[in-house]
Amino acid sequence: MLTIGIYGFSNTKDGFESHDNAIALIRNGKVLANLELERFSRVKQDSNLTEHFDMLIKPWLKKDENLRFVLSTSFTGDTFRSKSGSIFIKVPENFKPGDIIAPCEIKLSGFLKEHAATGWVVSHELAHIGSCLPFYGSFKENSLLIHIDGGASVSANSVWTYTNGSLSMIHSDWDSLKRVVNYFNDNEVTRKVLGLSEKDHLSMPGKLMGLASHGKKKQDILNELCNIENQKKIEGNILNSIIKKGISIPEPTTYWGFKDIAATMQCDFEDSVIDYIRKWKNATGCSHLYYSGGAALNIHTNSRIENELNFDSISIPPVPSDCGLALGAAAVAEWNDGRKIKRTGPFIVNSFSEKNNKLKRISSRRIKEIAELISNGKIIGVCIGNAETGPRALGHRSIIARPDKIDIRKKISEKMKQREWYRPLSPMILDDVAQACLQNYNKNSLLGNFMLGSWHLNPEFTALFSGVIHVD
C-alpha cells in the first residue's frame, strides 16, 4: 500500500492561504519522497498544490496498488480538490486535533479511479510532531511532544505525551506563546525594523534571528513590546521614537535601536519557549522531547533547550515548518497502523521513483580537484543526488568554500545569494572536528545533524573559521 500525505487546500477561510504545500509518499514503512511544491514550481513557499498535484504523484503509482490519502488539517481550509478533479478530500466537521487519525470523505476520478483508496485526516498539530518519525523512529516511552508555530488548526501550540504506549494531547491553545511567535510572523514593529510588508511575513524569521545577534536585550523595549495589544499597531513612546529615527536613515538595520529591538524580541521568545517547555516537563515528568513547528527553526532557542532543560534526548526534524506536514501526516498513519517506519536521512526531495534514482559516485580525482579549487579561494556549487527536505541546505544542495575568509562569506551571502548584511552562514564540520573546535559540544546531540543548533567556537580556532563566525 502507498500512503500519500497531502498538505494544501483548494478552499480558504477568511482569506488565509496555506503555504509550503507538499506531497509525501511512504510505501509499507519506507519513505520514498517528500515533494515540496516550491522545489518543482520554483515559487517560494508555494500554496498552489491543486495545480501541480497530478504531475507530482503520477510517477510514483503502481498498477492496481491500494492508496491511502492522508490530509493534514489547517485553520486555513478544510478541502483539497486537484485542478483536474482527480481527487477530492475533505476534513470531517466533527474532527478534533486530539484525535490521532480519522476517516474522511474522498472521491477519485481520472487516472486515480483505477486504484482502491481510502481517505484520512491528521491534525496540523500532530502532523508537525509526526514529522519526527521518519528521522528518529517510533516515539520513545515517557516522551513529551510539543508543537509551536504561528497557527495550526485550533491552536498555535500543543502538548502531547507518549506514555505506556499511548499518545495523548494534554493541552493546546492560541494564547500561551502567540505574542512572542508573532514577532517572527505578524508584527508591525518587526516589519518596520526589517523593512518588510505584510505579504513578506514568511521571510521574517530568518531575517529577525540574524539581526537579533547584532543587538542587546533592553528592558525598556521589552516592557513596551509586552504591552502591545494589537500586533499591527506600534504602541509605546520608546518604540515609536526608535522606529521614527530608524526609518529616517539610509540603512535602518544598521541603527542600534533596530538591532536592540530585534535582540529583545529574540530573548523574549527564547525565555517564553523555555518556560513553556519547562512547565510541561515538570508537569509530566517526561524525559525525552520531540519538538516541531516553525518555532523549532530558532536555533538559539533549541540550544538553550538542550543546555538548560536536561532532557535525555531532543528530537527535532529537518522539516519542522509547514513543508513537513504532508510527511508528518503520512508518517502518523503508518505509525498508527503499528508499522515500523524505516529511518531516513533528509535527502528525500526526489522527482523519480526509486528504481530510476541511482546516486553516481564522485571520483577521488574529482574530489581532489574540488579541494584544490576551494583552497585557492573558489566557490563551489554542490548538487548531489536527492535534494534536502526542509529549509536548510545540508550538503546535497549547498555552496561550499573556505571558512576562514570574511570576504568570501560576504561574496556568497550578500552578492551571490543577495541576502542582508546581517545574516549568518552555517559551516559543515566533521564530527571529530566539531568535538575539538566547539565549546560544550555533546557528540550525542542531534541538533547539528539538520542545522538546528548553535555553538561557540574555542578561541584557538577563531582564525580558521573567521568567515563563518556570526557576530554573537
GROMACS .gro file of C-alpha atoms in nm:
model
  472
    1MET     CA    1   0.000   0.000   0.000
    2LEU     CA    2   0.114   0.353  -0.080
    3THR     CA    3   0.042   0.617   0.183
    4ILE     CA    4   0.021   0.967   0.037
    5GLY     CA    5   0.035   1.266   0.272
    6ILE     CA    6  -0.110   1.593   0.148
    7TYR     CA    7  -0.076   1.947   0.276
    8GLY     CA    8  -0.261   2.205   0.069
    9PHE     CA    9  -0.618   2.330   0.022
   10SER     CA   10  -0.842   2.431  -0.263
   11ASN     CA   11  -1.065   2.642  -0.039
   12THR     CA   12  -0.962   2.917   0.200
   13LYS     CA   13  -1.112   3.053   0.519
   14ASP     CA   14  -1.128   3.426   0.591
   15GLY     CA   15  -0.881   3.496   0.311
   16PHE     CA   16  -0.599   3.291   0.465
   17GLU     CA   17  -0.390   3.067   0.241
   18SER     CA   18  -0.178   2.770   0.335
   19HIS     CA   19   0.188   2.779   0.236
   20ASP     CA   20   0.472   2.529   0.189
   21ASN     CA   21   0.239   2.280   0.018
   22ALA     CA   22   0.375   1.929  -0.030
   23ILE     CA   23   0.301   1.565  -0.105
   24ALA     CA   24   0.478   1.284   0.085
   25LEU     CA   25   0.494   0.918  -0.013
   26ILE     CA   26   0.554   0.619   0.217
   27ARG     CA   27   0.523   0.262   0.090
   28ASN     CA   28   0.500  -0.011   0.354
   29GLY     CA   29   0.701   0.188   0.607
   30LYS     CA   30   0.967   0.316   0.367
   31VAL     CA   31   0.978   0.689   0.297
   32LEU     CA   32   1.003   0.740  -0.079
   33ALA     CA   33   0.990   1.118  -0.103
   34ASN     CA   34   0.870   1.446   0.042
   35LEU     CA   35   0.776   1.651  -0.261
   36GLU     CA   36   0.787   2.014  -0.151
   37LEU     CA   37   0.597   2.206  -0.416
   38GLU     CA   38   0.837   2.501  -0.423
   39ARG     CA   39   1.121   2.275  -0.539
   40PHE     CA   40   0.926   2.197  -0.856
   41SER     CA   41   0.730   2.516  -0.923
   42ARG     CA   42   1.016   2.749  -0.821
   43VAL     CA   43   0.766   2.962  -0.630
   44LYS     CA   44   0.885   3.017  -0.274
   45GLN     CA   45   0.651   2.858  -0.016
   46ASP     CA   46   0.409   2.777  -0.298
   47SER     CA   47   0.044   2.726  -0.199
   48ASN     CA   48  -0.088   2.610  -0.535
   49LEU     CA   49  -0.073   2.231  -0.495
   50THR     CA   50  -0.408   2.189  -0.670
   51GLU     CA   51  -0.240   2.295  -0.996
   52HIS     CA   52   0.052   2.050  -0.975
   53PHE     CA   53  -0.090   1.752  -0.786
   54ASP     CA   54  -0.130   1.516  -1.084
   55MET     CA   55   0.219   1.583  -1.217
   56LEU     CA   56   0.379   1.518  -0.879
   57ILE     CA   57   0.202   1.194  -0.796
   58LYS     CA   58   0.184   1.010  -1.130
   59PRO     CA   59   0.547   0.885  -1.141
   60TRP     CA   60   0.505   0.705  -0.809
   61LEU     CA   61   0.193   0.499  -0.872
   62LYS     CA   62   0.200   0.125  -0.934
   63LYS     CA   63  -0.076  -0.050  -1.124
   64ASP     CA   64  -0.354  -0.187  -0.903
   65GLU     CA   65  -0.181  -0.061  -0.586
   66ASN     CA   66  -0.405   0.035  -0.295
   67LEU     CA   67  -0.374   0.400  -0.195
   68ARG     CA   68  -0.426   0.576   0.135
   69PHE     CA   69  -0.452   0.955   0.121
   70VAL     CA   70  -0.388   1.146   0.446
   71LEU     CA   71  -0.467   1.518   0.461
   72SER     CA   72  -0.310   1.742   0.725
   73THR     CA   73  -0.563   1.991   0.861
   74SER     CA   74  -0.525   2.368   0.898
   75PHE     CA   75  -0.723   2.671   1.008
   76THR     CA   76  -0.676   2.800   0.651
   77GLY     CA   77  -0.902   2.542   0.479
   78ASP     CA   78  -1.071   2.202   0.500
   79THR     CA   79  -1.088   2.070   0.142
   80PHE     CA   80  -0.838   1.961  -0.119
   81ARG     CA   81  -0.952   1.920  -0.478
   82SER     CA   82  -0.696   1.892  -0.758
   83LYS     CA   83  -0.749   2.121  -1.057
   84SER     CA   84  -0.820   1.822  -1.282
   85GLY     CA   85  -1.072   1.681  -1.034
   86SER     CA   86  -0.866   1.363  -0.992
   87ILE     CA   87  -0.909   1.382  -0.614
   88PHE     CA   88  -1.149   1.543  -0.366
   89ILE     CA   89  -1.081   1.500   0.005
   90LYS     CA   90  -1.244   1.688   0.293
   91VAL     CA   91  -1.188   1.715   0.669
   92PRO     CA   92  -1.496   1.594   0.863
   93GLU     CA   93  -1.672   1.865   1.063
   94ASN     CA   94  -1.651   1.672   1.390
   95PHE     CA   95  -1.274   1.608   1.371
   96LYS     CA   96  -1.077   1.720   1.677
   97PRO     CA   97  -0.700   1.783   1.686
   98GLY     CA   98  -0.660   1.539   1.974
   99ASP     CA   99  -0.787   1.257   1.754
  100ILE     CA  100  -0.487   1.063   1.625
  101ILE     CA  101  -0.634   0.993   1.282
  102ALA     CA  102  -0.986   0.975   1.140
  103PRO     CA  103  -1.151   0.863   0.813
  104CYS     CA  104  -1.286   1.129   0.582
  105GLU     CA  105  -1.478   1.179   0.261
  106ILE     CA  106  -1.277   1.108  -0.053
  107LYS     CA  107  -1.364   1.089  -0.424
  108LEU     CA  108  -1.130   0.990  -0.706
  109SER     CA  109  -1.164   1.024  -1.082
  110GLY     CA  110  -0.950   1.003  -1.395
  111PHE     CA  111  -0.618   0.819  -1.363
  112LEU     CA  112  -0.671   0.766  -0.987
  113LYS     CA  113  -1.004   0.589  -1.026
  114GLU     CA  114  -0.837   0.258  -1.113
  115HIS     CA  115  -0.698   0.240  -0.760
  116ALA     CA  116  -0.877   0.131  -0.444
  117ALA     CA  117  -0.831   0.417  -0.199
  118THR     CA  118  -0.923   0.545   0.145
  119GLY     CA  119  -0.913   0.897   0.285
  120TRP     CA  120  -0.791   1.006   0.629
  121VAL     CA  121  -0.707   1.322   0.820
  122VAL     CA  122  -0.442   1.403   1.080
  123SER     CA  123  -0.442   1.732   1.269
  124HIS     CA  124  -0.193   2.004   1.177
  125GLU     CA  125  -0.070   1.989   1.537
  126LEU     CA  126   0.005   1.616   1.529
  127ALA     CA  127   0.139   1.623   1.172
  128HIS     CA  128   0.413   1.861   1.291
  129ILE     CA  129   0.508   1.617   1.564
  130GLY     CA  130   0.470   1.319   1.330
  131SER     CA  131   0.737   1.466   1.103
  132CYS     CA  132   0.991   1.344   1.362
  133LEU     CA  133   0.904   0.977   1.295
  134PRO     CA  134   1.087   0.925   0.963
  135PHE     CA  135   1.412   1.065   1.104
  136TYR     CA  136   1.414   0.934   1.462
  137GLY     CA  137   1.192   0.625   1.457
  138SER     CA  138   0.897   0.544   1.684
  139PHE     CA  139   0.837   0.768   1.983
  140LYS     CA  140   1.032   0.674   2.294
  141GLU     CA  141   0.846   0.582   2.608
  142ASN     CA  142   0.797   0.870   2.855
  143SER     CA  143   0.820   1.142   2.589
  144LEU     CA  144   0.693   1.499   2.580
  145LEU     CA  145   0.586   1.608   2.231
  146ILE     CA  146   0.540   1.978   2.162
  147HIS     CA  147   0.447   2.178   1.853
  148ILE     CA  148   0.479   2.559   1.836
  149ASP     CA  149   0.401   2.768   1.528
  150GLY     CA  150   0.204   3.065   1.401
  151GLY     CA  151  -0.122   2.874   1.364
  152ALA     CA  152  -0.222   2.510   1.327
  153SER     CA  153  -0.589   2.405   1.316
  154VAL     CA  154  -0.726   2.524   1.651
  155SER     CA  155  -0.406   2.632   1.825
  156ALA     CA  156  -0.064   2.789   1.794
  157ASN     CA  157   0.093   2.541   2.035
  158SER     CA  158   0.006   2.196   2.161
  159VAL     CA  159   0.143   1.948   2.413
  160TRP     CA  160   0.128   1.569   2.390
  161THR     CA  161   0.268   1.279   2.589
  162TYR     CA  162   0.367   0.930   2.486
  163THR     CA  163   0.348   0.709   2.794
  164ASN     CA  164   0.253   0.344   2.846
  165GLY     CA  165   0.242   0.303   2.470
  166SER     CA  166  -0.029   0.568   2.428
  167LEU     CA  167  -0.019   0.909   2.258
  168SER     CA  168  -0.240   1.179   2.411
  169MET     CA  169  -0.291   1.553   2.365
  170ILE     CA  170  -0.293   1.717   2.708
  171HIS     CA  171  -0.301   2.087   2.614
  172SER     CA  172  -0.349   2.328   2.324
  173ASP     CA  173  -0.427   2.697   2.294
  174TRP     CA  174  -0.377   3.008   2.084
  175ASP     CA  175  -0.255   3.240   2.355
  176SER     CA  176   0.031   3.097   2.562
  177LEU     CA  177   0.301   3.183   2.308
  178LYS     CA  178   0.119   3.372   2.033
  179ARG     CA  179   0.263   3.710   2.130
  180VAL     CA  180   0.627   3.600   2.101
  181VAL     CA  181   0.566   3.376   1.799
  182ASN     CA  182   0.413   3.676   1.622
  183TYR     CA  183   0.744   3.861   1.647
  184PHE     CA  184   0.851   3.627   1.367
  185ASN     CA  185   0.522   3.617   1.180
  186ASP     CA  186   0.279   3.907   1.208
  187ASN     CA  187   0.405   4.214   1.391
  188GLU     CA  188   0.416   4.574   1.272
  189VAL     CA  189   0.725   4.653   1.481
  190THR     CA  190   0.915   4.368   1.314
  191ARG     CA  191   0.803   4.485   0.971
  192LYS     CA  192   0.933   4.837   1.036
  193VAL     CA  193   1.265   4.709   1.174
  194LEU     CA  194   1.323   4.478   0.876
  195GLY     CA  195   1.162   4.697   0.610
  196LEU     CA  196   0.901   4.437   0.515
  197SER     CA  197   0.538   4.445   0.410
  198GLU     CA  198   0.257   4.221   0.537
  199LYS     CA  199   0.295   3.990   0.238
  200ASP     CA  200   0.658   3.925   0.338
  201HIS     CA  201   0.571   3.760   0.671
  202LEU     CA  202   0.719   3.423   0.569
  203SER     CA  203   1.063   3.579   0.531
  204MET     CA  204   1.057   3.736   0.877
  205PRO     CA  205   1.200   3.454   1.093
  206GLY     CA  206   1.544   3.418   0.934
  207LYS     CA  207   1.590   3.793   0.900
  208LEU     CA  208   1.488   3.870   1.258
  209MET     CA  209   1.708   3.594   1.403
  210GLY     CA  210   2.006   3.720   1.203
  211LEU     CA  211   1.967   4.084   1.306
  212ALA     CA  212   1.898   3.994   1.670
  213SER     CA  213   2.254   3.868   1.713
  214HIS     CA  214   2.386   4.220   1.648
  215GLY     CA  215   2.193   4.388   1.931
  216LYS     CA  216   2.133   4.367   2.304
  217LYS     CA  217   1.822   4.300   2.507
  218LYS     CA  218   1.681   4.620   2.659
  219GLN     CA  219   1.429   4.606   2.942
  220ASP     CA  220   1.251   4.929   2.846
  221ILE     CA  221   1.196   4.796   2.495
  222LEU     CA  222   1.072   4.465   2.636
  223ASN     CA  223   0.824   4.644   2.864
  224GLU     CA  224   0.663   4.818   2.568
  225LEU     CA  225   0.665   4.507   2.349
  226CYS     CA  226   0.483   4.313   2.621
  227ASN     CA  227   0.214   4.580   2.646
  228ILE     CA  228   0.126   4.588   2.276
  229GLU     CA  229  -0.231   4.462   2.243
  230ASN     CA  230  -0.258   4.490   1.865
  231GLN     CA  231   0.036   4.340   1.679
  232LYS     CA  232  -0.042   4.561   1.380
  233LYS     CA  233  -0.013   4.887   1.575
  234ILE     CA  234   0.308   5.030   1.722
  235GLU     CA  235   0.247   5.139   2.078
  236GLY     CA  236   0.479   5.300   2.333
  237ASN     CA  237   0.691   5.615   2.335
  238ILE     CA  238   1.025   5.433   2.321
  239LEU     CA  239   0.930   5.207   2.029
  240ASN     CA  240   0.779   5.495   1.833
  241SER     CA  241   1.088   5.709   1.893
  242ILE     CA  242   1.329   5.433   1.783
  243ILE     CA  243   1.129   5.349   1.474
  244LYS     CA  244   1.089   5.713   1.372
  245LYS     CA  245   1.467   5.755   1.396
  246GLY     CA  246   1.547   5.422   1.226
  247ILE     CA  247   1.334   5.463   0.917
  248SER     CA  248   1.485   5.805   0.854
  249ILE     CA  249   1.838   5.673   0.783
  250PRO     CA  250   1.962   5.513   0.459
  251GLU     CA  251   2.022   5.163   0.603
  252PRO     CA  252   1.784   5.120   0.900
  253THR     CA  253   1.914   4.776   1.003
  254THR     CA  254   2.250   4.931   1.095
  255TYR     CA  255   2.080   5.152   1.355
  256TRP     CA  256   2.149   5.038   1.711
  257GLY     CA  257   1.785   5.084   1.807
  258PHE     CA  258   1.662   4.838   1.545
  259LYS     CA  259   1.931   4.586   1.643
  260ASP     CA  260   1.824   4.613   2.007
  261ILE     CA  261   1.456   4.568   1.923
  262ALA     CA  262   1.543   4.251   1.731
  263ALA     CA  263   1.763   4.123   2.013
  264THR     CA  264   1.492   4.194   2.272
  265MET     CA  265   1.234   4.009   2.065
  266GLN     CA  266   1.464   3.709   2.027
  267CYS     CA  267   1.541   3.697   2.402
  268ASP     CA  268   1.172   3.730   2.489
  269PHE     CA  269   1.091   3.444   2.251
  270GLU     CA  270   1.366   3.223   2.393
  271ASP     CA  271   1.265   3.284   2.755
  272SER     CA  272   0.896   3.226   2.683
  273VAL     CA  273   0.951   2.899   2.494
  274ILE     CA  274   1.195   2.771   2.756
  275ASP     CA  275   0.948   2.848   3.036
  276TYR     CA  276   0.665   2.681   2.844
  277ILE     CA  277   0.856   2.360   2.780
  278ARG     CA  278   0.996   2.354   3.134
  279LYS     CA  279   0.644   2.388   3.273
  280TRP     CA  280   0.523   2.082   3.083
  281LYS     CA  281   0.838   1.883   3.153
  282ASN     CA  282   0.784   1.939   3.525
  283ALA     CA  283   0.411   1.864   3.500
  284THR     CA  284   0.458   1.536   3.312
  285GLY     CA  285   0.795   1.413   3.432
  286CYS     CA  286   0.883   1.314   3.075
  287SER     CA  287   1.248   1.255   2.997
  288HIS     CA  288   1.252   1.280   2.613
  289LEU     CA  289   1.143   1.573   2.396
  290TYR     CA  290   1.006   1.575   2.042
  291TYR     CA  291   0.974   1.932   1.922
  292SER     CA  292   0.841   2.066   1.591
  293GLY     CA  293   0.652   2.350   1.427
  294GLY     CA  294   0.806   2.659   1.268
  295ALA     CA  295   0.937   2.781   1.604
  296ALA     CA  296   1.175   2.483   1.611
  297LEU     CA  297   1.385   2.651   1.341
  298ASN     CA  298   1.504   2.904   1.601
  299ILE     CA  299   1.849   2.760   1.666
  300HIS     CA  300   1.946   2.967   1.972
  301THR     CA  301   1.628   2.858   2.146
  302ASN     CA  302   1.697   2.495   2.059
  303SER     CA  303   2.046   2.514   2.206
  304ARG     CA  304   1.908   2.662   2.525
  305ILE     CA  305   1.650   2.383   2.548
  306GLU     CA  306   1.933   2.131   2.520
  307ASN     CA  307   2.161   2.309   2.767
  308GLU     CA  308   1.905   2.413   3.029
  309LEU     CA  309   1.621   2.160   3.040
  310ASN     CA  310   1.813   1.832   3.085
  311PHE     CA  311   1.611   1.605   2.860
  312ASP     CA  312   1.768   1.266   2.793
  313SER     CA  313   1.718   1.330   2.422
  314ILE     CA  314   1.583   1.608   2.199
  315SER     CA  315   1.448   1.523   1.855
  316ILE     CA  316   1.371   1.798   1.603
  317PRO     CA  317   1.308   1.705   1.238
  318PRO     CA  318   1.473   1.879   0.942
  319VAL     CA  319   1.119   1.974   0.830
  320PRO     CA  320   0.961   2.133   1.141
  321SER     CA  321   0.784   2.402   0.937
  322ASP     CA  322   0.475   2.350   0.721
  323CYS     CA  323   0.677   2.185   0.443
  324GLY     CA  324   0.690   1.878   0.671
  325LEU     CA  325   0.316   1.848   0.734
  326ALA     CA  326   0.242   1.609   0.446
  327LEU     CA  327   0.527   1.385   0.559
  328GLY     CA  328   0.414   1.404   0.920
  329ALA     CA  329   0.055   1.314   0.832
  330ALA     CA  330   0.164   1.014   0.625
  331ALA     CA  331   0.405   0.901   0.897
  332VAL     CA  332   0.135   0.921   1.166
  333ALA     CA  333  -0.090   0.699   0.953
  334GLU     CA  334   0.186   0.439   0.912
  335TRP     CA  335   0.282   0.457   1.281
  336ASN     CA  336  -0.080   0.427   1.391
  337ASP     CA  337  -0.102   0.101   1.194
  338GLY     CA  338   0.180  -0.036   1.407
  339ARG     CA  339   0.410  -0.034   1.106
  340LYS     CA  340   0.775   0.039   1.175
  341ILE     CA  341   0.889   0.333   0.966
  342LYS     CA  342   1.234   0.282   0.822
  343ARG     CA  343   1.451   0.572   0.933
  344THR     CA  344   1.568   0.803   0.658
  345GLY     CA  345   1.803   1.094   0.614
  346PRO     CA  346   1.693   1.437   0.490
  347PHE     CA  347   1.766   1.374   0.121
  348ILE     CA  348   1.416   1.279   0.011
  349VAL     CA  349   1.310   1.552  -0.234
  350ASN     CA  350   1.309   1.348  -0.550
  351SER     CA  351   1.142   1.366  -0.892
  352PHE     CA  352   1.158   0.998  -0.977
  353SER     CA  353   1.056   0.663  -0.836
  354GLU     CA  354   1.329   0.473  -0.654
  355LYS     CA  355   1.410   0.243  -0.948
  356ASN     CA  356   1.519   0.542  -1.159
  357ASN     CA  357   1.719   0.720  -0.892
  358LYS     CA  358   2.077   0.597  -0.854
  359LEU     CA  359   2.344   0.815  -0.699
  360LYS     CA  360   2.660   0.838  -0.909
  361ARG     CA  361   2.988   0.814  -0.721
  362ILE     CA  362   3.230   1.106  -0.737
  363SER     CA  363   3.582   1.000  -0.825
  364SER     CA  364   3.873   1.066  -0.589
  365ARG     CA  365   4.037   1.264  -0.868
  366ARG     CA  366   3.734   1.492  -0.894
  367ILE     CA  367   3.725   1.537  -0.517
  368LYS     CA  368   4.091   1.643  -0.522
  369GLU     CA  369   4.019   1.895  -0.799
  370ILE     CA  370   3.734   2.043  -0.594
  371ALA     CA  371   3.950   2.060  -0.282
  372GLU     CA  372   4.220   2.248  -0.474
  373LEU     CA  373   3.966   2.493  -0.612
  374ILE     CA  374   3.833   2.563  -0.263
  375SER     CA  375   4.185   2.601  -0.126
  376ASN     CA  376   4.251   2.862  -0.395
  377GLY     CA  377   3.951   3.067  -0.288
  378LYS     CA  378   3.697   2.943  -0.541
  379ILE     CA  379   3.329   2.898  -0.455
  380ILE     CA  380   3.170   2.564  -0.548
  381GLY     CA  381   2.805   2.480  -0.606
  382VAL     CA  382   2.721   2.127  -0.493
  383CYS     CA  383   2.437   1.926  -0.648
  384ILE     CA  384   2.440   1.556  -0.550
  385GLY     CA  385   2.154   1.305  -0.572
  386ASN     CA  386   1.825   1.385  -0.399
  387ALA     CA  387   1.773   1.730  -0.253
  388GLU     CA  388   1.728   1.806   0.117
  389THR     CA  389   1.381   1.824   0.261
  390GLY     CA  390   1.325   2.128   0.481
  391PRO     CA  391   1.459   2.482   0.458
  392ARG     CA  392   1.825   2.412   0.540
  393ALA     CA  393   2.096   2.320   0.287
  394LEU     CA  394   2.271   2.013   0.430
  395GLY     CA  395   2.524   1.917   0.165
  396HIS     CA  396   2.336   1.790  -0.140
  397ARG     CA  397   2.227   2.137  -0.250
  398SER     CA  398   2.489   2.363  -0.096
  399ILE     CA  399   2.755   2.625  -0.160
  400ILE     CA  400   3.099   2.535  -0.026
  401ALA     CA  401   3.409   2.749   0.015
  402ARG     CA  402   3.693   2.824   0.255
  403PRO     CA  403   3.561   2.907   0.605
  404ASP     CA  404   3.849   3.136   0.701
  405LYS     CA  405   3.787   3.428   0.466
  406ILE     CA  406   3.542   3.703   0.557
  407ASP     CA  407   3.545   3.841   0.203
  408ILE     CA  408   3.438   3.502   0.065
  409ARG     CA  409   3.148   3.488   0.312
  410LYS     CA  410   3.036   3.835   0.209
  411LYS     CA  411   3.054   3.741  -0.159
  412ILE     CA  412   2.846   3.425  -0.106
  413SER     CA  413   2.588   3.575   0.125
  414GLU     CA  414   2.549   3.933   0.007
  415LYS     CA  415   2.635   3.915  -0.365
  416MET     CA  416   2.558   3.562  -0.480
  417LYS     CA  417   2.262   3.486  -0.252
  418GLN     CA  418   2.167   3.856  -0.224
  419ARG     CA  419   2.099   3.826   0.147
  420GLU     CA  420   2.115   4.108   0.401
  421TRP     CA  421   2.448   4.205   0.555
  422TYR     CA  422   2.345   4.081   0.899
  423ARG     CA  423   2.258   3.721   0.803
  424PRO     CA  424   2.489   3.432   0.907
  425LEU     CA  425   2.623   3.139   0.709
  426SER     CA  426   2.644   2.792   0.860
  427PRO     CA  427   2.954   2.576   0.805
  428MET     CA  428   2.961   2.199   0.766
  429ILE     CA  429   3.202   2.037   1.013
  430LEU     CA  430   3.308   1.674   1.054
  431ASP     CA  431   3.203   1.532   1.389
  432ASP     CA  432   3.559   1.480   1.516
  433VAL     CA  433   3.645   1.838   1.416
  434ALA     CA  434   3.335   1.966   1.596
  435GLN     CA  435   3.438   1.786   1.914
  436ALA     CA  436   3.777   1.957   1.903
  437CYS     CA  437   3.661   2.304   1.796
  438LEU     CA  438   3.330   2.372   1.967
  439GLN     CA  439   3.270   2.460   2.330
  440ASN     CA  440   3.049   2.219   2.527
  441TYR     CA  441   2.987   2.009   2.216
  442ASN     CA  442   2.792   1.696   2.303
  443LYS     CA  443   2.863   1.423   2.046
  444ASN     CA  444   2.524   1.270   2.131
  445SER     CA  445   2.340   1.589   2.041
  446LEU     CA  446   2.113   1.559   1.740
  447LEU     CA  447   2.079   1.933   1.674
  448GLY     CA  448   2.379   1.960   1.445
  449ASN     CA  449   2.258   1.693   1.206
  450PHE     CA  450   1.999   1.922   1.048
  451MET     CA  451   2.143   2.270   1.124
  452LEU     CA  452   1.918   2.320   1.425
  453GLY     CA  453   2.163   2.425   1.699
  454SER     CA  454   2.433   2.682   1.767
  455TRP     CA  455   2.767   2.655   1.942
  456HIS     CA  456   3.054   2.880   2.042
  457LEU     CA  457   3.398   2.820   1.896
  458ASN     CA  458   3.702   2.756   2.113
  459PRO     CA  459   3.915   3.073   2.083
  460GLU     CA  460   4.221   2.899   1.937
  461PHE     CA  461   4.021   2.807   1.626
  462THR     CA  462   3.886   3.157   1.558
  463ALA     CA  463   4.121   3.233   1.269
  464LEU     CA  464   4.040   2.905   1.092
  465PHE     CA  465   3.665   2.980   1.097
  466SER     CA  466   3.671   3.360   1.076
  467GLY     CA  467   3.450   3.364   0.767
  468VAL     CA  468   3.161   3.172   0.924
  469ILE     CA  469   3.154   3.301   1.282
  470HIS     CA  470   2.844   3.511   1.341
  471VAL     CA  471   2.872   3.829   1.545
  472ASP     CA  472   2.747   3.656   1.863
   0.00000   0.00000   0.00000
